[in-house]
Coordinates of C-alpha atoms in Angstrom, one line a residue:
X1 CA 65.2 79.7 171.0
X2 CA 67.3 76.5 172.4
X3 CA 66.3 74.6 169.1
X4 CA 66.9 77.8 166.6
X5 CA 70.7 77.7 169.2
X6 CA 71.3 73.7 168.6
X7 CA 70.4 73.9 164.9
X8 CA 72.6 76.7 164.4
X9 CA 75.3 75.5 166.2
X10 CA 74.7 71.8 163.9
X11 CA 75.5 73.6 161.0
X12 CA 78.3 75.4 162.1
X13 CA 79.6 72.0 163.2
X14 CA 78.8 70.3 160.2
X15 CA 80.3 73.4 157.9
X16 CA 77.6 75.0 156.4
X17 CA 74.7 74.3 154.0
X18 CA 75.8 73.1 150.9
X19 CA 73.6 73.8 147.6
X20 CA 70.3 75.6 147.2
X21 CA 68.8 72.2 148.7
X22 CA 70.2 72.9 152.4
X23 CA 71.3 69.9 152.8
X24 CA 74.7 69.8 155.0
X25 CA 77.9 69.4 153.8
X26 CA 80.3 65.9 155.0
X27 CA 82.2 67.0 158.5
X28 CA 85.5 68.0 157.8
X29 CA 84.8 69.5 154.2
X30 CA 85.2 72.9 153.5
X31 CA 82.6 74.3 151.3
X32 CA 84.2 75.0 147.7
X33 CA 84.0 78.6 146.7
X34 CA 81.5 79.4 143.6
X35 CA 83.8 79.5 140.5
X36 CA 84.0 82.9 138.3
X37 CA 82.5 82.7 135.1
X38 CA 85.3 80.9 132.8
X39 CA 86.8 83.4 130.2
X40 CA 85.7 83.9 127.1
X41 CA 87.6 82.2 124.6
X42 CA 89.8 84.7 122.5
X43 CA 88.7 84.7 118.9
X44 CA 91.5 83.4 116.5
X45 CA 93.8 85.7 115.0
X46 CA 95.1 86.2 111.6
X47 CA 97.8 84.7 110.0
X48 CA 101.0 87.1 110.4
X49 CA 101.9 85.7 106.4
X50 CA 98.5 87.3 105.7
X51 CA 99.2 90.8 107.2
X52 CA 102.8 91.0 104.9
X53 CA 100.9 90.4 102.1
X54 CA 98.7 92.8 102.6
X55 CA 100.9 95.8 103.1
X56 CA 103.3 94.7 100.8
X57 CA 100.7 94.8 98.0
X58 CA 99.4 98.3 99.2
X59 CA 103.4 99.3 99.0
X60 CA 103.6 97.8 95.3
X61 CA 100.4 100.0 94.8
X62 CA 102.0 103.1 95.9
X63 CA 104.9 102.7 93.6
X64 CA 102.6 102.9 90.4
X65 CA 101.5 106.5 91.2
X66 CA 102.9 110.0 91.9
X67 CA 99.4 111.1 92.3
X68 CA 99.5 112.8 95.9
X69 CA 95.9 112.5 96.7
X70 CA 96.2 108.5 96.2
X71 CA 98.9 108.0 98.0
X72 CA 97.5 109.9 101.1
X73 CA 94.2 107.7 100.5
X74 CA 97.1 105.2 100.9
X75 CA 98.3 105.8 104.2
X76 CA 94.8 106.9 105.5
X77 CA 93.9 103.6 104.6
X78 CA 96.5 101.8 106.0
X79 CA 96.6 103.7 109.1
X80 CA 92.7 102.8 109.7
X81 CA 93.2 99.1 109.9
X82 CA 96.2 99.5 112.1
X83 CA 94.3 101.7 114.7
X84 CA 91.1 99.1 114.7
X85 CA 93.4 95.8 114.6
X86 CA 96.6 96.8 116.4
X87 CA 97.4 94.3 119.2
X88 CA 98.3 95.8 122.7
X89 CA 102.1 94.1 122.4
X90 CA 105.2 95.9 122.5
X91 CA 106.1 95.3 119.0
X92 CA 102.9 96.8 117.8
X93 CA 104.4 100.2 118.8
X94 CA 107.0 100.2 115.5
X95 CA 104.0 102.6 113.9
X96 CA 104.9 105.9 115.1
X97 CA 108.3 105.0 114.4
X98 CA 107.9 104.5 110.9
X99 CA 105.5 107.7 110.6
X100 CA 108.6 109.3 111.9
X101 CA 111.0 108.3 109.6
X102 CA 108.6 108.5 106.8
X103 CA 108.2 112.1 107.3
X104 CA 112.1 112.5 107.4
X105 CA 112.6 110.8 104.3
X106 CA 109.9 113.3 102.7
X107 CA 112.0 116.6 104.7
X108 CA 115.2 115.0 103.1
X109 CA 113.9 114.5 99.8
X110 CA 112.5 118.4 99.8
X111 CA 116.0 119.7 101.2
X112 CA 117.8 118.0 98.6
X113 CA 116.0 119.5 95.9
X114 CA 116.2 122.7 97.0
X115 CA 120.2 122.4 98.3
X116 CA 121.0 120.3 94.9
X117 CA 118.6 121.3 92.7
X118 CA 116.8 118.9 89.7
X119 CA 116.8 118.7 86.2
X120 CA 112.9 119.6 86.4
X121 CA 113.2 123.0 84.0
X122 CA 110.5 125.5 86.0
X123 CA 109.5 128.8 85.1
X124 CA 107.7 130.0 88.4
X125 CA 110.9 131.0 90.7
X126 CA 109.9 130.7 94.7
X127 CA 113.9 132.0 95.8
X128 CA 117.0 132.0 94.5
X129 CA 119.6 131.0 97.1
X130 CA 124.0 131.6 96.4
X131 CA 125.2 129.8 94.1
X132 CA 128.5 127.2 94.5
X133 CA 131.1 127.3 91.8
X134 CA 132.5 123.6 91.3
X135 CA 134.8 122.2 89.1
X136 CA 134.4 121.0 85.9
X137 CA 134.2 116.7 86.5
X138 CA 131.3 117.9 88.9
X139 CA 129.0 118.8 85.9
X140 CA 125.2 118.3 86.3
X141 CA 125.7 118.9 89.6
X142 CA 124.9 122.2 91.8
X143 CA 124.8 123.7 95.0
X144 CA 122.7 126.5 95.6
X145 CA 120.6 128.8 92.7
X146 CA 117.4 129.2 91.5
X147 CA 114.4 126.9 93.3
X148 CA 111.4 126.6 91.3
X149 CA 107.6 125.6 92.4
X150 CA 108.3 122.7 90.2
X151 CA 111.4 121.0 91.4
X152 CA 109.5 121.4 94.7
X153 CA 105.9 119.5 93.3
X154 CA 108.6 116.5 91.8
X155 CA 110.5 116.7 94.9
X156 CA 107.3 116.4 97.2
X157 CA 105.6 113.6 94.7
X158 CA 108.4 111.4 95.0
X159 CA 109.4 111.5 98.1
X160 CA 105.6 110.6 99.3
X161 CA 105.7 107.5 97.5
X162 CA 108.9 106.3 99.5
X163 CA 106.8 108.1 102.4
X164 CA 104.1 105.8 102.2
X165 CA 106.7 102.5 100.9
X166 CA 107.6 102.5 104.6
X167 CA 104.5 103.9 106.2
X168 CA 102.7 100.5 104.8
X169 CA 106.1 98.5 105.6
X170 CA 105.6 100.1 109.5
X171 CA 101.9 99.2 108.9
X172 CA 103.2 94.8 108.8
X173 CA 105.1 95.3 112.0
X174 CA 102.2 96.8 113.9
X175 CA 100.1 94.2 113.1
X176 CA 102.0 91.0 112.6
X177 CA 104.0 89.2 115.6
X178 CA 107.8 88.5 114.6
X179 CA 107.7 85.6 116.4
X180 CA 105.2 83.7 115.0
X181 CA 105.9 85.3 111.9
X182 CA 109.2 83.6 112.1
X183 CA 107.7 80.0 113.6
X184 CA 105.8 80.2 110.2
X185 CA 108.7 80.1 108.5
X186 CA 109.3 77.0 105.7
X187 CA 111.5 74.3 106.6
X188 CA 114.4 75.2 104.7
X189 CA 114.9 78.7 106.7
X190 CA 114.8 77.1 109.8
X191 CA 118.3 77.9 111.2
X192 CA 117.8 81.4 109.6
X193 CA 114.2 81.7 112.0
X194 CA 116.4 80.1 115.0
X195 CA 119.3 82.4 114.6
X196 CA 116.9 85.9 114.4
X197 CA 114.4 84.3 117.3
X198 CA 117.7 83.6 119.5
X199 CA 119.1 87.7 118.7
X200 CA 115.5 89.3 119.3
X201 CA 115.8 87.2 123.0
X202 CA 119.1 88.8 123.5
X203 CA 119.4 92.3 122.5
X204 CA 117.1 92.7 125.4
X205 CA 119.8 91.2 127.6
X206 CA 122.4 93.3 126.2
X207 CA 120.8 96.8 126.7
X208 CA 120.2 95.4 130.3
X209 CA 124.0 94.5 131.0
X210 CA 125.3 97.8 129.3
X211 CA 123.1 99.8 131.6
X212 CA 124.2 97.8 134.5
X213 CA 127.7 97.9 134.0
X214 CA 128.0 101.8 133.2
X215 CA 125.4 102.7 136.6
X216 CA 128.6 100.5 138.7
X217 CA 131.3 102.3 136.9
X218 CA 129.3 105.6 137.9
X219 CA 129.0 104.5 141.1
X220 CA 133.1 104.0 141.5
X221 CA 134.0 107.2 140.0
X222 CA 134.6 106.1 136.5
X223 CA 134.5 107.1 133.4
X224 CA 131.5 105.7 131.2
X225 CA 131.4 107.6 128.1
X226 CA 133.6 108.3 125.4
X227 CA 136.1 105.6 123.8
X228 CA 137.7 104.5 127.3
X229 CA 134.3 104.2 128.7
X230 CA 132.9 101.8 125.8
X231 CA 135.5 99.9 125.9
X232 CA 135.6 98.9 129.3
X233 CA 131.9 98.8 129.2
X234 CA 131.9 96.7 125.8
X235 CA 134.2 93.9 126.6
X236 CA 132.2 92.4 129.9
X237 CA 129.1 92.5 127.5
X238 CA 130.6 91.2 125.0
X239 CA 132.0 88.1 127.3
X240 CA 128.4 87.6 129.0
X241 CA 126.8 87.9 125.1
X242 CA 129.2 85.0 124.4
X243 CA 128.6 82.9 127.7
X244 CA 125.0 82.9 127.0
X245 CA 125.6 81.6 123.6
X246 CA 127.7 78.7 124.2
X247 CA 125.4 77.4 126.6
X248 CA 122.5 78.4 124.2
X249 CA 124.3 76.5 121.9
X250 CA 124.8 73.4 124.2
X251 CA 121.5 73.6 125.1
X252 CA 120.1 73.3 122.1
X253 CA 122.7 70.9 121.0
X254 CA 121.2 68.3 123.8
X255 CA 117.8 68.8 122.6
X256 CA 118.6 68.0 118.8
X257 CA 118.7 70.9 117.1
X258 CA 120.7 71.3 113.8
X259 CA 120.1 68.2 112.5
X260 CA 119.4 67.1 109.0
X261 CA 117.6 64.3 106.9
X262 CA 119.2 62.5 104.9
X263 CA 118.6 64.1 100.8
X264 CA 119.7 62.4 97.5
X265 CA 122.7 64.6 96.0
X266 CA 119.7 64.7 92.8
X267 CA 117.2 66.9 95.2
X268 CA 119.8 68.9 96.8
X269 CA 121.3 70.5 93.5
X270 CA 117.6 71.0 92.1
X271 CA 116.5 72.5 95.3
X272 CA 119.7 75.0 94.8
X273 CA 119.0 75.5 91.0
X274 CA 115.2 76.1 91.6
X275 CA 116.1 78.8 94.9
X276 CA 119.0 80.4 92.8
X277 CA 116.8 80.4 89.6
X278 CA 114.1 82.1 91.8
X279 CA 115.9 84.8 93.5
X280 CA 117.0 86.0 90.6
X281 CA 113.8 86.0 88.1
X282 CA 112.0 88.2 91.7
X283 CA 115.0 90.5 91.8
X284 CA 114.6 91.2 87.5
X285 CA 110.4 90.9 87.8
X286 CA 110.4 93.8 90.6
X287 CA 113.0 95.9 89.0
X288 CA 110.9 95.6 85.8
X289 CA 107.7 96.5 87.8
X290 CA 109.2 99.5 89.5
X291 CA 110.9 100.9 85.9
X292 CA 108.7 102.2 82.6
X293 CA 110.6 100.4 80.3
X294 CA 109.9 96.7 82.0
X295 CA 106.5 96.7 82.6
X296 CA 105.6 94.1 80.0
X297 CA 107.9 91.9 81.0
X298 CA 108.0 92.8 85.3
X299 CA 104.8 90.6 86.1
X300 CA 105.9 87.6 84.5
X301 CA 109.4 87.3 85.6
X302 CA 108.2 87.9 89.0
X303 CA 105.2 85.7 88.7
X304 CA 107.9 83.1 87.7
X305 CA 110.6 83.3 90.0
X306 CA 108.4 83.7 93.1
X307 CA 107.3 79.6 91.9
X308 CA 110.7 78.5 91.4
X309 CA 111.3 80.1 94.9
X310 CA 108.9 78.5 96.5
X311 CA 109.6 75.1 95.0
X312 CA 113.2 75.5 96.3
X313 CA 111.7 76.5 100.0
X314 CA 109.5 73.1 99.6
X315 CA 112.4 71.2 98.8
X316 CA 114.6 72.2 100.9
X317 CA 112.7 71.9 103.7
X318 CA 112.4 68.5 103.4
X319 CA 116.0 68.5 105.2
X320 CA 114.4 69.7 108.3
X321 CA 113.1 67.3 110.8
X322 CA 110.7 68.8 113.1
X323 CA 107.5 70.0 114.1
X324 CA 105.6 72.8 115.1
X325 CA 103.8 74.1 118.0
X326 CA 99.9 74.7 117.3
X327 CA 100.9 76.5 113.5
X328 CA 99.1 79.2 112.7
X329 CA 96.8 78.3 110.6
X330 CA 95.8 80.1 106.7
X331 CA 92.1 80.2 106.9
X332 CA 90.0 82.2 104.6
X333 CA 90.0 84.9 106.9
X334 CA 93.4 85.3 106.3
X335 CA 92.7 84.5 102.8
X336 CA 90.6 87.7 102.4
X337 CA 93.1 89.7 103.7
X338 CA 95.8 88.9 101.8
X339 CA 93.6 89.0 98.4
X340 CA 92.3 92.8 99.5
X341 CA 95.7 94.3 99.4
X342 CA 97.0 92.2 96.0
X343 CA 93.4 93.1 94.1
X344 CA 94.4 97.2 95.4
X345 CA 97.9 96.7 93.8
X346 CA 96.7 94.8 90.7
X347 CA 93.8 97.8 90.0
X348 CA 96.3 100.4 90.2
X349 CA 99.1 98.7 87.8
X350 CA 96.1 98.3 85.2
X351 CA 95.1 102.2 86.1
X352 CA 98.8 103.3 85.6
X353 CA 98.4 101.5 82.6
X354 CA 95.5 102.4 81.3
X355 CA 95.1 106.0 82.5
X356 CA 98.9 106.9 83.2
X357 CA 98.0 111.1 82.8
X358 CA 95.4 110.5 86.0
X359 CA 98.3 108.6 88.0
X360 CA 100.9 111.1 87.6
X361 CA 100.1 114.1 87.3
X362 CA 102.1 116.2 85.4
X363 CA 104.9 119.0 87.2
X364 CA 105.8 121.1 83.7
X365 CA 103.7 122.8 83.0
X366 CA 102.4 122.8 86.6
X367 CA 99.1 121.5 87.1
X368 CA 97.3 120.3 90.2
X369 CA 95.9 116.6 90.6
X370 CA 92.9 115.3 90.4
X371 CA 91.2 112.1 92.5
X372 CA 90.4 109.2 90.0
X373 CA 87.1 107.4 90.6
X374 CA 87.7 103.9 90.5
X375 CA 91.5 103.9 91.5
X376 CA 90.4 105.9 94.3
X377 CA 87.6 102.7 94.6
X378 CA 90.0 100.5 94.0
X379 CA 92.2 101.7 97.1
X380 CA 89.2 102.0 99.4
X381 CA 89.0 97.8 99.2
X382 CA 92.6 98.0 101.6
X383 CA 90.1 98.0 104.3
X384 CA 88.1 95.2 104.2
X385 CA 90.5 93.7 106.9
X386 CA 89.4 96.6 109.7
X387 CA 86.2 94.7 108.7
X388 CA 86.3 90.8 108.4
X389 CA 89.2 90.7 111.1
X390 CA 88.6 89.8 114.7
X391 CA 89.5 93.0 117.2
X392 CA 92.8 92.7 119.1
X393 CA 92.6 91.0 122.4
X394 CA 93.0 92.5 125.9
X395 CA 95.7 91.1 127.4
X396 CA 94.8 91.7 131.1
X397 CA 91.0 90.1 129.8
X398 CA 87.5 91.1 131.1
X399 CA 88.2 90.9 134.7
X400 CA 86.3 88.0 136.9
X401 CA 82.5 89.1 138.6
X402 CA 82.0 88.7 142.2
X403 CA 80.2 85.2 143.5
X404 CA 76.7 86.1 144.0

């Protein structure tokens, strides 16, 4: 019992056994605790560029159809992937805020049909509300009369296809971080990322002071609403906003920002030319796409000022010196993703073009749509990304296991 006692006591001495091997630790050392299993590595995420592309191209698919039933496949679509793939961020909450305006735009669009009326003739009469006289220079325009079940169908058609414009818009700000969205950003719009990073930081800091300043002028006895009240609440925000800017701006000034390379006069005028040129052959190629009359020409002109565009970005970001901070990188993940939305919005410009009676269907005389196969298809490939996409990440991670 004495020898169990000493041994004991020697190992409490020397501080324990140390390994599966008994053997006793150095004196003076405290036995290092087992280690939790190490985290698994978070899978890499998809380019934000990657996730723009994607809704954009469903948008520009919704805007070659009135055809109600493909335009809810639309959002159904759309809505899937951003369920599966939505990060837990606050940004990623922007989805229900687009839902919501999306269904006011639709509400709007009904009331003013119904308040306004619409040169859609109709023969089958739902109500016929009082009637405004108006003046002669407001001709073609009415308030009140009859409503008809086909002002309604045009009113509700196009009205879903804005709907679902923004409801796949809503769908890029759930699932793409603004911030690395704008640290992706070419060279040439560098100031223009710096300027919108440096007002997403502070608008945070500006609700914060506001509410602040009006809980101490409750807590005096004075007024905080109305015009008195927002002026006397405005101007000390308004004076902090522009503290934090100036040292911001000295700040960064110490650290180098804002300056340029030096650029031959030669590559600064082409890189204007090519950016000018650009702007203005995307702004005629999408107002051709989205009108009947330009869609021979729509594709081209965009095709074509979306290169001189670019070419302008590369050039001009050769003005910028700096580097980034591990840059997202366009892998063929991101690839895939991108190339699902633009084959959905190529299929359905070559089904409004080829079978333009099945894309919009017809409101006089009043008929009701029908589901095209392969459009319908074509719109199903929009969710390859809920697919070929790693799932969003918990933040708070799989939590550690207890040392056996």
């Amino acid at each position: 019992m004495a020898d169990r006692h000493r041994s004991c006591g020697q190992s409490c001495r020397w501080g324990g056994t140390g390994g599966r091997s008994g053997t006793p630790s150095a004196p003076g050392r405290a036995t290092p605790p087992a280690r939790p299993p190490r985290r698994a590595t978070q899978q890499a995420t998809v380019h934000p560029g990657a996730w723009w592309l994607w809704s954009l191209s469903l948008g520009t698919a919704a805007t070659r159809t009135t055809n109600p039933l493909l335009l809810t496949l639309l959002i159904t679509v759309s809505a899937y992937v951003v369920i599966t793939r939505r990060p837990n961020t606050p940004w990623s909450r922007s989805y229900g805020a687009f839902l919501k305006l999306a269904l006011a735009v639709l509400l709007i669009r009904l009331l003013f049909a119904v308040a306004l009326g619409s040169p859609i003739p109709g023969t089958h009469t739902l109500l016929t509300l009082p009637e405004v006289p108006l003046p002669d220079w407001a001709q073609g325009i009415r308030l009140g009369g009859r409503v008809t079940a086909e002002t309604l169908v045009f009113a509700l058609y196009d009205g879903l296809k804005l709907a679902t414009l923004l409801i796949c818009v809503g769908a890029a700000n759930a699932l793409a971080s603004p911030s690395r969205l704008l640290k992706s950003l070419p060279g040439a719009l560098y100031e223009t990322g710096v300027a919108v990073v440096v007002a997403l930081t502070f608008a945070p800091n500006l609700i914060a002071d506001a509410q602040r300043l009006r809980a101490a002028r409750r807590l005096r006895g004075r007024p905080d609403r109305g015009v008195r009240g927002l002026l006397q609440v405005g101007l000390p925000v308004l004076e902090g906003a522009l503290e934090r800017s100036v040292a911001l701006a000295a700040a960064m000034d110490a650290r180098g920002y804002g300056r340029t390379a030096q650029v031959p006069v030669a590559v600064r005028r082409t890189t204007a030319a090519l950016t000018l040129t650009g702007l203005v052959g995307v702004c005629a190629g999408t107002y051709g796409l989205l009108t009947a009359e330009g869609g021979t020409y729509g594709l081209p002109v965009l095709l074509a000022g979306l290169a001189a565009a670019l070419a302008g970005l590369w050039l001009g970001g050769r003005r910028s010196l700096r580097t980034r901070y591990r840059p997202d990188r366009w892998d063929l993940r991101a690839g895939l993703v991108a190339a699902s939305g633009a084959a959905v919005a190529a299929l359905l410009a070559l089904a409004a073009a080829s079978d333009p009676a099945a894309m919009h269907p017809g409101v006089v005389p009043l008929v009701a749509p029908t589901l095209p196969l392969w459009p319908a298809a074509a719109v199903l490939l929009g969710l390859l990304p809920a697919f070929i996409t790693p799932p969003p990440a918990d933040p708070a991670g799989p939590a550690p296991k207890e040392p056996s």
